[in-house]
Coordinates of C-alpha atoms in Angstrom, one line a residue:
X1 CA 90.0 212.5 -79.5
X2 CA 90.4 215.8 -81.0
X3 CA 89.6 218.9 -79.1
X4 CA 88.9 222.4 -79.6
X5 CA 92.5 223.5 -79.7
X6 CA 93.6 220.6 -82.2
X7 CA 91.3 221.0 -85.2
X8 CA 92.9 223.1 -88.0
X9 CA 91.4 226.2 -89.2
X10 CA 89.2 225.6 -92.1
X11 CA 88.0 222.4 -91.0
X12 CA 84.2 221.6 -90.8
X13 CA 84.2 219.6 -87.8
X14 CA 82.3 220.6 -84.8
X15 CA 84.6 222.5 -82.2
X16 CA 83.5 220.1 -79.6
X17 CA 83.8 216.1 -80.2
X18 CA 83.2 215.0 -76.7
X19 CA 80.3 212.6 -76.1
X20 CA 77.9 213.8 -73.6
X21 CA 76.8 210.5 -72.1
X22 CA 74.8 212.2 -69.4
X23 CA 72.7 214.2 -71.7
X24 CA 72.2 211.0 -73.9
X25 CA 71.1 208.6 -71.0
X26 CA 68.5 211.7 -70.1
X27 CA 67.0 211.8 -73.6
X28 CA 67.0 208.1 -73.7
X29 CA 64.8 208.1 -70.7
X30 CA 62.4 211.0 -72.0
X31 CA 62.3 209.1 -75.3
X32 CA 61.1 206.0 -73.6
X33 CA 58.4 208.0 -71.3
X34 CA 57.4 209.6 -74.5
X35 CA 56.9 206.4 -76.3
X36 CA 55.3 204.9 -73.2
X37 CA 52.2 207.3 -73.4
X38 CA 51.9 206.4 -77.4
X39 CA 52.1 202.5 -76.7
X40 CA 49.1 203.2 -74.2
X41 CA 47.0 203.6 -77.6
X42 CA 47.7 200.4 -79.2
X43 CA 47.6 198.5 -75.8
X44 CA 44.0 200.1 -75.3
X45 CA 42.9 198.3 -78.2
X46 CA 41.5 195.0 -77.0
X47 CA 40.0 197.0 -74.2
X48 CA 38.2 199.1 -76.8
X49 CA 36.9 196.7 -79.2
X50 CA 35.3 195.1 -76.3
X51 CA 33.9 198.1 -74.3
X52 CA 32.8 199.9 -77.1
X53 CA 32.6 197.5 -80.0
X54 CA 34.8 198.7 -82.3
X55 CA 35.6 197.0 -85.6
X56 CA 39.0 196.6 -86.9
X57 CA 38.9 199.4 -89.5
X58 CA 38.0 201.8 -86.3
X59 CA 40.8 200.7 -84.5
X60 CA 43.3 201.0 -87.2
X61 CA 42.0 204.7 -87.6
X62 CA 42.6 205.2 -84.3
X63 CA 46.4 204.4 -85.0
X64 CA 46.0 206.2 -88.1
X65 CA 45.1 209.6 -86.3
X66 CA 47.6 209.1 -83.7
X67 CA 50.6 208.3 -86.1
X68 CA 49.5 210.4 -89.2
X69 CA 49.7 213.7 -87.3
X70 CA 53.0 212.7 -85.8
X71 CA 54.2 211.6 -89.2
X72 CA 53.3 214.8 -91.0
X73 CA 54.1 217.4 -88.5
X74 CA 57.8 215.7 -87.6
X75 CA 59.5 217.1 -90.7
X76 CA 57.6 220.3 -90.7
X77 CA 58.8 220.8 -87.1
X78 CA 62.1 219.4 -87.8
X79 CA 62.4 222.1 -90.8
X80 CA 61.5 224.8 -88.6
X81 CA 63.6 224.2 -85.9
X82 CA 66.7 223.8 -88.4
X83 CA 66.1 227.7 -88.9
X84 CA 65.2 228.5 -85.5
X85 CA 65.8 226.3 -83.0
X86 CA 63.0 226.3 -79.8
X87 CA 64.5 224.3 -76.9
X88 CA 61.4 224.9 -74.8
X89 CA 59.5 222.9 -77.4
X90 CA 60.5 219.8 -76.0
X91 CA 58.6 220.1 -72.6
X92 CA 55.5 222.2 -74.6
X93 CA 55.2 218.9 -76.5
X94 CA 55.1 216.5 -73.7
X95 CA 52.6 218.7 -72.0
X96 CA 50.2 218.1 -75.1
X97 CA 50.9 214.4 -74.9
X98 CA 49.8 214.5 -71.0
X99 CA 46.5 216.4 -72.0
X100 CA 46.2 213.6 -74.7
X101 CA 46.5 210.8 -72.0
X102 CA 44.2 212.5 -70.0
X103 CA 41.6 213.0 -72.3
X104 CA 42.0 209.1 -73.5
X105 CA 41.4 208.0 -70.1
X106 CA 38.2 209.8 -69.6
X107 CA 36.9 209.6 -73.4
X108 CA 33.1 208.6 -73.4
X109 CA 32.7 208.0 -76.9
X110 CA 34.7 207.2 -80.4
X111 CA 35.2 210.5 -81.2
X112 CA 36.9 211.8 -78.1
X113 CA 39.4 209.1 -78.3
X114 CA 40.3 210.5 -81.9
X115 CA 40.8 214.0 -80.3
X116 CA 42.9 212.7 -77.8
X117 CA 45.2 210.7 -79.6
X118 CA 45.8 213.5 -82.1
X119 CA 47.1 215.7 -79.0
X120 CA 49.2 212.8 -78.2
X121 CA 50.6 212.6 -81.8
X122 CA 51.6 216.5 -82.0
X123 CA 53.5 215.9 -78.5
X124 CA 55.5 213.3 -80.6
X125 CA 55.8 215.5 -83.3
X126 CA 57.3 218.1 -81.5
X127 CA 59.6 215.6 -79.4
X128 CA 61.3 213.5 -82.0
X129 CA 63.0 215.9 -84.2
X130 CA 64.2 218.1 -81.2
X131 CA 65.0 215.0 -79.6
X132 CA 67.2 213.7 -82.4
X133 CA 68.8 217.1 -82.8
X134 CA 69.7 217.1 -78.9
X135 CA 71.4 213.6 -79.4
X136 CA 73.3 214.8 -82.1
X137 CA 74.8 217.6 -80.2
X138 CA 75.6 215.5 -77.6
X139 CA 77.0 212.7 -79.6
X140 CA 80.6 214.0 -80.4
X141 CA 82.1 211.6 -82.9
X142 CA 80.0 208.3 -81.9
X143 CA 76.8 209.4 -83.8
X144 CA 75.5 205.8 -84.6
X145 CA 76.1 204.9 -80.7
X146 CA 74.3 208.0 -79.5
X147 CA 71.5 207.5 -81.9
X148 CA 71.2 204.1 -80.9
X149 CA 71.2 205.0 -76.9
X150 CA 68.2 207.9 -77.9
X151 CA 66.2 205.4 -80.0
X152 CA 66.5 202.3 -77.9
X153 CA 64.3 204.6 -75.1
X154 CA 61.7 205.0 -77.8
X155 CA 62.0 200.9 -78.4
X156 CA 61.6 200.4 -74.9
X157 CA 58.9 202.6 -74.2
X158 CA 56.8 200.9 -77.1
X159 CA 57.8 197.4 -75.9
X160 CA 55.9 198.2 -72.9
X161 CA 52.8 198.3 -74.5
X162 CA 51.7 194.7 -73.6
X163 CA 52.9 195.3 -69.9
X164 CA 50.7 198.0 -69.9
X165 CA 47.7 196.0 -71.1
X166 CA 48.4 193.0 -68.7
X167 CA 49.2 194.8 -65.7
X168 CA 46.9 198.0 -65.8
X169 CA 44.5 198.0 -68.7
X170 CA 43.1 194.9 -68.4
X171 CA 42.2 194.9 -64.6
X172 CA 41.4 198.6 -64.4
X173 CA 40.3 199.3 -68.0
X174 CA 40.3 202.4 -70.1
X175 CA 40.1 204.7 -67.1
X176 CA 43.7 203.0 -65.9
X177 CA 45.5 205.0 -68.6
X178 CA 44.9 208.1 -66.3
X179 CA 48.0 206.9 -64.3
X180 CA 50.1 207.5 -67.4
X181 CA 49.6 211.3 -66.9
X182 CA 52.4 210.8 -63.9
X183 CA 54.7 209.4 -66.6
X184 CA 54.2 212.8 -69.0
X185 CA 54.8 215.0 -66.0
X186 CA 57.8 213.4 -65.3
X187 CA 58.8 213.6 -68.8
X188 CA 58.2 217.1 -68.7
X189 CA 60.2 218.1 -65.7
X190 CA 63.3 216.1 -67.5
X191 CA 62.9 218.2 -70.6
X192 CA 63.0 221.4 -68.8
X193 CA 66.3 220.5 -67.7
X194 CA 66.9 219.6 -71.1
X195 CA 66.0 222.7 -72.6
X196 CA 68.1 224.7 -70.3
X197 CA 71.1 222.6 -71.5
X198 CA 70.2 222.8 -75.0
X199 CA 69.8 227.0 -74.9
X200 CA 73.8 226.8 -73.6
X201 CA 74.9 224.7 -76.4
X202 CA 73.2 226.7 -79.1
X203 CA 75.2 229.5 -78.4
X204 CA 78.2 227.3 -78.1
X205 CA 77.6 225.9 -81.7
X206 CA 76.8 229.0 -83.2
X207 CA 79.3 229.0 -85.7
X208 CA 78.7 225.2 -86.6
X209 CA 75.4 226.4 -88.5
X210 CA 77.3 228.6 -90.9
X211 CA 79.8 225.4 -91.4
X212 CA 76.6 223.2 -92.0
X213 CA 75.3 225.7 -94.4
X214 CA 78.4 225.5 -96.4
X215 CA 78.5 221.6 -96.5
X216 CA 75.0 221.7 -97.7
X217 CA 75.5 224.0 -100.8
X218 CA 78.6 221.4 -101.7
X219 CA 76.2 218.8 -102.4
X220 CA 74.9 220.3 -105.4
X221 CA 76.4 218.3 -108.0
X222 CA 75.0 215.1 -106.5
X223 CA 71.5 216.3 -105.5
X224 CA 70.1 213.7 -107.9
X225 CA 71.7 210.9 -106.4
X226 CA 70.6 212.3 -103.0
X227 CA 67.0 212.6 -103.8
X228 CA 67.2 208.8 -105.1
X229 CA 68.8 207.7 -102.0
X230 CA 65.9 209.6 -99.8
X231 CA 63.4 207.8 -102.2
X232 CA 65.0 204.6 -101.4
X233 CA 65.0 205.0 -97.8
X234 CA 61.5 206.0 -97.7
X235 CA 60.6 202.5 -99.2
X236 CA 62.7 200.5 -96.7
X237 CA 61.2 202.7 -94.0
X238 CA 57.8 201.4 -95.8
X239 CA 58.6 197.6 -95.5
X240 CA 60.0 197.9 -92.1
X241 CA 57.2 199.9 -90.4
X242 CA 54.5 198.0 -92.2
X243 CA 55.7 194.9 -90.6
X244 CA 56.3 196.6 -87.4
X245 CA 52.5 197.6 -87.5
X246 CA 51.2 194.3 -88.2
X247 CA 52.9 192.7 -85.2
X248 CA 52.6 195.4 -82.8
X249 CA 48.9 196.3 -83.7
X250 CA 47.4 192.7 -84.7
X251 CA 49.5 190.0 -83.9
X252 CA 47.8 189.8 -80.4
X253 CA 44.4 189.2 -82.5
X254 CA 46.3 186.4 -84.4
X255 CA 47.6 185.0 -81.2
X256 CA 44.3 184.8 -79.5
X257 CA 42.7 183.4 -82.8
X258 CA 45.3 180.8 -83.5
X259 CA 46.7 179.5 -80.1
X260 CA 43.3 180.2 -78.3
X261 CA 45.1 182.1 -75.3
X262 CA 43.8 185.0 -73.4
X263 CA 44.4 188.6 -74.1
X264 CA 46.7 189.0 -71.3
X265 CA 48.8 186.0 -72.6
X266 CA 48.7 187.3 -76.0
X267 CA 50.6 190.3 -74.9
X268 CA 53.8 188.1 -74.5
X269 CA 54.3 187.7 -77.7
X270 CA 54.4 191.6 -78.6
X271 CA 56.5 192.3 -75.7
X272 CA 59.2 189.8 -76.8
X273 CA 59.3 191.1 -80.5
X274 CA 59.4 194.9 -79.0
X275 CA 61.6 194.1 -76.2
X276 CA 64.3 192.6 -78.6
X277 CA 63.8 195.4 -81.1
X278 CA 64.8 197.5 -78.2
X279 CA 67.8 195.3 -78.1
X280 CA 68.7 195.4 -81.8
X281 CA 68.2 199.2 -81.8
X282 CA 71.1 199.5 -79.1
X283 CA 73.4 197.2 -80.9
X284 CA 72.7 198.4 -84.3
X285 CA 74.3 201.8 -83.8
X286 CA 77.6 200.9 -82.4
X287 CA 77.8 197.8 -84.9
X288 CA 77.1 200.5 -87.9
X289 CA 79.6 202.8 -86.6
X290 CA 82.2 199.8 -87.0
X291 CA 80.8 198.2 -90.3
X292 CA 79.0 201.0 -92.0
X293 CA 75.7 202.4 -92.3
X294 CA 74.4 200.8 -95.3
X295 CA 75.8 197.3 -94.6
X296 CA 73.8 197.4 -91.2
X297 CA 70.7 198.5 -92.9
X298 CA 70.8 195.9 -95.5
X299 CA 71.7 193.0 -93.1
X300 CA 68.6 193.9 -90.6
X301 CA 66.0 193.5 -93.5
X302 CA 67.3 190.5 -95.4
X303 CA 68.5 188.8 -92.2
X304 CA 64.9 189.0 -90.8
X305 CA 63.1 188.1 -94.2
X306 CA 63.6 184.1 -93.5
X307 CA 62.0 184.5 -90.0
X308 CA 59.1 186.6 -91.1
X309 CA 58.2 184.2 -93.8
X310 CA 58.3 181.3 -91.6
X311 CA 56.4 182.9 -88.4
X312 CA 52.8 182.5 -89.6
X313 CA 53.3 178.6 -90.1
X314 CA 54.4 177.7 -86.5
X315 CA 53.4 176.9 -83.3
X316 CA 53.2 179.3 -80.2
X317 CA 56.7 178.1 -78.6
X318 CA 58.7 178.6 -82.2
X319 CA 56.8 181.9 -82.5
X320 CA 58.3 183.1 -79.2
X321 CA 61.5 182.4 -80.5
X322 CA 61.0 183.8 -84.2
X323 CA 59.4 186.9 -82.9
X324 CA 62.6 187.6 -80.4
X325 CA 65.0 187.1 -83.6
X326 CA 63.0 189.1 -85.9
X327 CA 62.6 191.9 -83.4
X328 CA 66.3 191.9 -82.8
X329 CA 67.5 191.9 -86.4
X330 CA 64.5 194.1 -87.9
X331 CA 65.1 196.9 -85.5
X332 CA 68.8 197.0 -85.6
X333 CA 68.8 199.5 -88.5
X334 CA 66.3 201.8 -87.0
X335 CA 68.5 204.3 -85.5
X336 CA 71.1 203.5 -88.2
X337 CA 68.4 204.6 -91.0
X338 CA 67.9 208.1 -89.2
X339 CA 72.0 208.8 -88.7
X340 CA 72.5 207.8 -92.5
X341 CA 69.9 210.3 -93.8
X342 CA 71.3 212.8 -91.6
X343 CA 74.6 212.5 -93.2
X344 CA 73.1 212.6 -96.7
X345 CA 72.4 216.1 -95.9
X346 CA 74.8 217.3 -93.1
X347 CA 72.9 220.5 -92.5
X348 CA 69.4 219.6 -91.9
X349 CA 69.6 217.5 -88.7
X350 CA 66.1 217.8 -87.6
X351 CA 64.3 217.6 -91.2
X352 CA 66.1 214.5 -91.9
X353 CA 65.2 213.0 -88.7
X354 CA 61.9 214.3 -88.8
X355 CA 61.5 213.0 -92.5
X356 CA 62.8 209.4 -91.5
X357 CA 61.0 208.9 -87.8
X358 CA 58.0 210.6 -89.4
X359 CA 57.9 208.5 -92.1
X360 CA 58.0 205.3 -89.8
X361 CA 55.0 206.8 -88.0
X362 CA 53.3 207.9 -91.0
X363 CA 53.8 204.3 -92.7
X364 CA 52.9 202.8 -89.5
X365 CA 49.7 204.9 -89.7
X366 CA 48.8 204.0 -93.1
X367 CA 49.7 200.6 -92.4
X368 CA 47.3 200.1 -89.6
X369 CA 44.5 201.0 -91.7
X370 CA 45.4 199.2 -94.7
X371 CA 45.8 196.0 -92.2
X372 CA 42.6 196.9 -90.2
X373 CA 41.0 196.8 -93.3
X374 CA 42.4 193.9 -95.0
X375 CA 41.7 191.7 -91.8
X376 CA 38.1 192.6 -91.9
X377 CA 38.2 191.6 -95.4
X378 CA 40.6 188.5 -95.6
X379 CA 41.0 187.2 -92.2
X380 CA 43.9 187.9 -89.8
X381 CA 45.8 184.6 -91.0
X382 CA 45.9 185.6 -94.7
X383 CA 46.6 189.0 -93.8
X384 CA 50.0 188.2 -91.6
X385 CA 51.4 185.5 -94.3
X386 CA 51.1 188.9 -96.7
X387 CA 53.0 191.1 -94.5
X388 CA 55.6 188.5 -94.3
X389 CA 57.3 189.1 -97.4
X390 CA 58.1 192.9 -96.7
X391 CA 61.6 192.6 -95.3
X392 CA 62.7 191.5 -98.8
X393 CA 62.5 194.9 -99.8
X394 CA 65.8 195.4 -98.0
X395 CA 67.6 194.1 -101.2
X396 CA 67.0 197.9 -102.4
X397 CA 69.8 199.0 -99.9
X398 CA 72.1 197.6 -102.3
X399 CA 71.1 200.9 -104.6
X400 CA 72.1 203.4 -101.8
X401 CA 75.4 205.3 -102.0
X402 CA 78.1 203.7 -99.9
X403 CA 79.3 205.0 -96.7
X404 CA 82.6 206.2 -98.4
X405 CA 80.7 208.1 -101.2
X406 CA 78.7 210.1 -98.3
X407 CA 81.7 211.3 -96.9
X408 CA 83.2 212.2 -100.4
X409 CA 79.9 214.1 -100.9
X410 CA 79.9 215.7 -97.7
X411 CA 83.8 216.3 -96.9
X412 CA 83.3 215.4 -93.3
X413 CA 84.4 212.7 -91.6
X414 CA 81.8 209.8 -90.9
X415 CA 83.6 208.7 -87.7

């Protein structure tokens, strides 16, 4: 492992290559808490559908409001903080989410729900690019592993949504969401600590900003290829996010109708998918460090395709197995896609993280509305069959630049 004193003059590597596991684990925990708050929204869908008589299209619009705000603002926040880092934006963002959760628990009507989820979306938009920047700072040379540790917290938080529904929201209803203000407050306290570390780290890494700008300027001859690669990444995120949106937001209704199970029982299907997705996220980073980013992205989508195509035609027992394997394989590329994008343009850590993760939210938001409308129009089973083909888009990964090409373009070591 290189140290600050052993790096030759003129190299573009950061001075400190030590992996700060304590910071990574705290960020992963905060990511879990942040995404747990977001998960309360879709977890409330069955409750709101009954208590307020909402249609699938209205439920899709709630998810759209939440995810679209987070999606649109994430790359904006990332772009701004690449230029002017704001360590204390992290706890301020979670404070916004805390206010949103409070409003959601007390909302008397549909419009108040929409306003509340916008507050939650804003908090998420601030948290994700800044959280990814802190993770990059703490990663050392283990970028894939670090991003997986960070992202697995978020996936674990999302996986808790069906647990919230079964244990809290079913017995206590909409007002049960007020308990999650405690979760938000705990996250704010952790992020105040992180913000202090972040501030000190910025001073220590001031010279790296200049090096990143030099690397960015060296990418000029490859600008067209980089733009094409970003477009391909957008299409891949689209495929993964739309399929994930179909499962996390609407598979519960599919299970209730097709398998004749209760709301609480239907949440088991979602939990299995999301939990195994979190496991896949954790494994994907270190596997990509060893076998390559592009290879991992390709295998995660194409490997999941046969499972998603089979899922709409099986019984409940086999569905448990297929959902577990699909979550494990499909989500193994989530953190890898972020790292790959960051290595396309090394000097824009926040912007690229905000773009890719924000796209995941945004595509999921558009997918929620479109899928809700399709279900109202065509029925839940036909819609699930239609979305099962999305992972086949993974073939587009073969058109992405290889890891070796990224290394040559940036002039920096990929690990």
